[in-house]
RNA sequence: GGGCGGAUAGCUCAGCCGGGAGAGCAUCGGUUUUACAAGCCGAGGGUCACAGGUUCGAUCCCUGUUCCGCCCACCA
């Protein structure tokens, strides 16, 4: 045995940094056909926000993607994990605007160009954070092809897509009621609205009838919009009001006369049954207005103050003040009937959290219905498959009710809409600014000044092109030919509409094919209590803090820094101190990744369990030490010829090789079904529960046995190495760093030394190594050893004490055959077949075909032993009752499968035999005591 | 209002095309046995939410109920 060449514990930090930079420098992440001619494989990363930072959701999804990519790379074929970042229009602009605010200025003071320069500076400054963090996760994406959604080539793709859709009439400009964010002062799409129920009021207002015969009472949650009312509506069948339809009311505070009309939209049972109609400020009223050709009166300025077309006293008031004033004025005029508390849905911007206004503006839209048709069909036909499958319901539901997509944003950071207006307002649409002037000159017959549309496109417009724009589209590049359609998309359910659906539509439109064949939908990563992680809750965990560790004070500081609501800081601090009293230990990337995989069960959110991370850190250490053991026993020894000589394999070798084959098979199955939890469990159990717990222990008597021939030792050394080396390859997709580190030392000893485990081949089943007989024999040994250990433990015999063993039964020949293994692991002093009488004073265990006795006269606590036996008998009785009940049931015998009946019968036999043995043992003890 | 998911050991979760209930962590007991105390050995712990139905047999299939979560939706 040589000196250990590895330290006693695995130190993740030094290993990780070393290997990642090595991999990247050597270009191992780029596609290369280093094995067989397998089909190409490609995954597009969901591009993270360029100014963002890594969160648990990334760690989760990127682990899954990287595991799949690494496995495919080992299997062979050209493998590309396309990476990059997204400019995230509104989010990034808000971030920079907040910085400006802190400096006491704003984007309007700066002007558009200077502002954009500032955003670019910020992007250059912070844009590296997330990609550095991705590297820390071990993500093997191809950095040489990294893209940013505002790179010139991607911007060109965006303009090209816009032009093509425009020319087909699938993009149009129009004045519509849109969701308007008065704080950001931009339109947003329907998807960017989050509505939540909040407390409000229902105001009942009196609108005087024009003929002076009384009032009509209308109920509203937004009294301030009454300034823009252009009608009052009732239900067509509502007896109460039918006679008034066609008449007019006088709109209070304005004096305008507006009609009373009948429309199905009105629910006669709600409120008073009369609805004020404000077409410019409510989506339903807008529809009603369209049906009845009502005028649209916009009473708000873009920042939601009352506009100058409203009565003078209200002009310039913001929404809240206007409401107060109007309600007060109505009350004073005796026009306020009553006010009731009311729960209602308040729409807010998902970024700004500001209350949105339905607002009448000119915007650009994509006409989606024609695109949606094909996008629905490809999922129906199975050309795109969701995993788990039930997400297709969500997809269909949205796609079948899809509304036109508002793509223009009144912000500055983003892709400028490639439309220019001539002096007469004529639209020129072009993918290139130089060319547009030629177009205009051609159109007018002379050169003109053009003004480009000031708006930018919704970020998701460029994201929708990601799967092909990153590969070179609209140019027909080799990459595009090689990797489109991509194979798999891994993403969260929260962006199925935002992103997945739109990629499908755009991919089909521009590439004529699906952008990916499968979509693996992950759940959300939640904290230990199951809460959504958010900055304001202060329960965010930075994946890097789990990898590198963080002390409590730093964690508290991190969680309470830069808070939007500073009053929550105290609560967050105490919760953090309670949850992580010691801070977080450095667990390493591999442990985090392994945990992510093991939590990745289908169709569920995952709660991050730090205990699990710790357990997997321990698993890394276990693997490390197993390798240490193997290396110590092989590095300066002879380790047999290639493949070993199978004819002389010892039982442990035959067993572990056979088990390894089964692991390869089940692991492949789990990978193919995207069951990463199973992948983790299978390999964890094999390495720890079989390789370490049994095999390495069994191997010791062979390696250290003085009577074992050297040739046999060499074979075992060889098998030990081969098994470990294969296990490292199997583990590599989930634990890239530790496996590389160990593989570099282990692989050369079996002649597999190459540059990197990343390009080693993925293990394949070798059927010739399957050995059911060896598995049976090994199970016998394990059963026997465990039985003896249990006796020892239950009878409180010190583990160090070497025990004598007597045995009888028809399986005794197996015991004979594997006596060294059993004796070593059960720490026996001796064993022999029982020939004479069963010793009265002995501990007894009964196994199928084998009775074991540990005769220890004078040492055994007889009372304890008989209690132990009674308990075991009681248990057997319960099992026996169940089996016998089943076998006594004619229905069971008639209907159950024959082999099941046979199994049950065998079970009954075993149970009876076991019971008999124990009952006899109990009787002997009883005799002793008397 | 519509749709989806969940309820299994103290905790976090697997399992179930119907036939002996599993893992990790936690707990308890033993243990410095020559890779590993981040270890080793052993043990305890569950009317599989509730009520019906189908079946020889249900944690699993069907129906209903309760509770929890999410998504979508125009009730002023």
Coordinates of C-alpha atoms (C1' of nucleotides) in Angstrom, one line a residue, chain A residues 8 219-221 265-267 270 273 275 284 390 393 601 603-604 607 609 617-618 621-622 625-626 628-629 675 688 692-693 697 700 704 786 789-790 793 799 875 882 886 889 891-892 895-896 900 907, chain B residues 2-8 11-16 19-21 23-26 29-45 55-57 69-76:
Chain A
X8 CA -8.6 13.3 3.3
X219 CA -72.4 51.8 -9.9
X220 CA -68.7 52.2 -10.6
X221 CA -65.4 51.3 -9.0
X265 CA -72.9 43.2 -21.6
X266 CA -74.7 44.6 -18.6
X267 CA -75.5 42.2 -15.7
X270 CA -75.0 43.6 -10.3
X273 CA -78.1 47.3 -13.2
X275 CA -73.4 50.9 -16.2
X284 CA -65.4 46.4 -21.8
X390 CA -50.1 18.2 -19.3
X393 CA -53.3 22.1 -22.1
X601 CA -39.3 15.5 -10.0
X603 CA -44.5 18.7 -12.5
X604 CA -43.8 20.1 -9.1
X607 CA -38.4 23.3 -2.1
X609 CA -33.7 21.6 1.3
X617 CA -21.7 17.3 -0.2
X618 CA -21.1 14.3 1.9
X621 CA -16.7 13.3 0.0
X622 CA -17.7 9.7 0.0
X625 CA -12.6 8.7 -0.3
X626 CA -13.6 5.7 -2.2
X628 CA -8.6 7.5 -2.4
X629 CA -8.9 3.9 -1.3
X675 CA -36.1 11.8 -14.6
X688 CA -22.5 4.6 -1.8
X692 CA -18.6 1.6 -1.0
X693 CA -20.7 -0.3 1.5
X697 CA -15.3 -4.1 2.0
X700 CA -10.2 -6.0 1.4
X704 CA -4.9 -8.0 2.0
X786 CA -26.8 -8.2 7.9
X789 CA -24.9 -7.6 12.5
X790 CA -28.5 -7.2 13.6
X793 CA -26.6 -4.8 17.6
X799 CA -18.8 -4.5 17.4
X875 CA -44.0 -9.6 13.0
X882 CA -51.9 -11.6 5.3
X886 CA -54.8 -14.3 0.3
X889 CA -59.3 -16.7 -1.0
X891 CA -61.2 -15.4 -5.8
X892 CA -57.5 -14.8 -5.6
X895 CA -58.0 -14.5 -10.8
X896 CA -54.5 -13.7 -9.9
X900 CA -48.1 -14.4 -8.4
X907 CA -43.6 -16.6 0.6
Chain B
rG2 C1' -62.8 27.9 -16.4
rG3 C1' -58.3 24.9 -16.3
rC4 C1' -54.0 22.5 -14.0
rG5 C1' -51.3 20.4 -9.9
rG6 C1' -50.8 18.7 -4.9
rA7 C1' -52.4 16.0 0.0
rU8 C1' -47.7 9.2 1.5
rC11 C1' -39.3 17.5 7.5
rU12 C1' -38.5 17.4 1.9
rC13 C1' -40.1 14.1 -1.6
rA14 C1' -40.2 9.3 -4.7
rG15 C1' -43.5 5.1 -5.7
rC16 C1' -48.4 3.1 -7.7
rG19 C1' -51.0 -7.9 -5.6
rG20 C1' -45.3 -7.5 0.4
rA21 C1' -45.1 1.1 1.7
rA23 C1' -35.1 7.5 -0.2
rG24 C1' -32.5 11.7 1.8
rC25 C1' -32.4 14.5 6.2
rA26 C1' -33.9 14.4 11.3
rG29 C1' -28.8 3.0 20.2
rG30 C1' -23.8 1.2 19.3
rU31 C1' -18.9 2.5 17.3
rU32 C1' -11.9 6.1 16.9
rU33 C1' -12.7 -1.7 12.6
rU34 C1' -6.1 -0.3 8.7
rA35 C1' -10.7 5.3 2.2
rC36 C1' -14.0 8.4 4.7
rA37 C1' -16.8 10.8 12.2
rA38 C1' -18.9 15.0 6.1
rG39 C1' -17.7 8.1 8.5
rC40 C1' -19.2 2.9 10.0
rC41 C1' -23.1 -0.7 12.1
rG42 C1' -28.0 -1.3 13.7
rA43 C1' -33.1 0.3 15.1
rG44 C1' -37.7 3.0 15.6
rG45 C1' -41.3 5.7 12.9
rU55 C1' -62.4 -5.6 -8.0
rC56 C1' -60.8 -11.9 -5.3
rG57 C1' -57.7 -7.7 -3.8
rG69 C1' -51.0 25.9 -4.5
rC70 C1' -50.8 27.9 -9.5
rC71 C1' -52.6 29.7 -14.3
rC72 C1' -56.4 31.9 -17.3
rA73 C1' -61.0 35.0 -17.4
rC74 C1' -64.4 41.6 -19.1
rC75 C1' -68.7 41.6 -14.1
rA76 C1' -69.1 47.8 -13.7

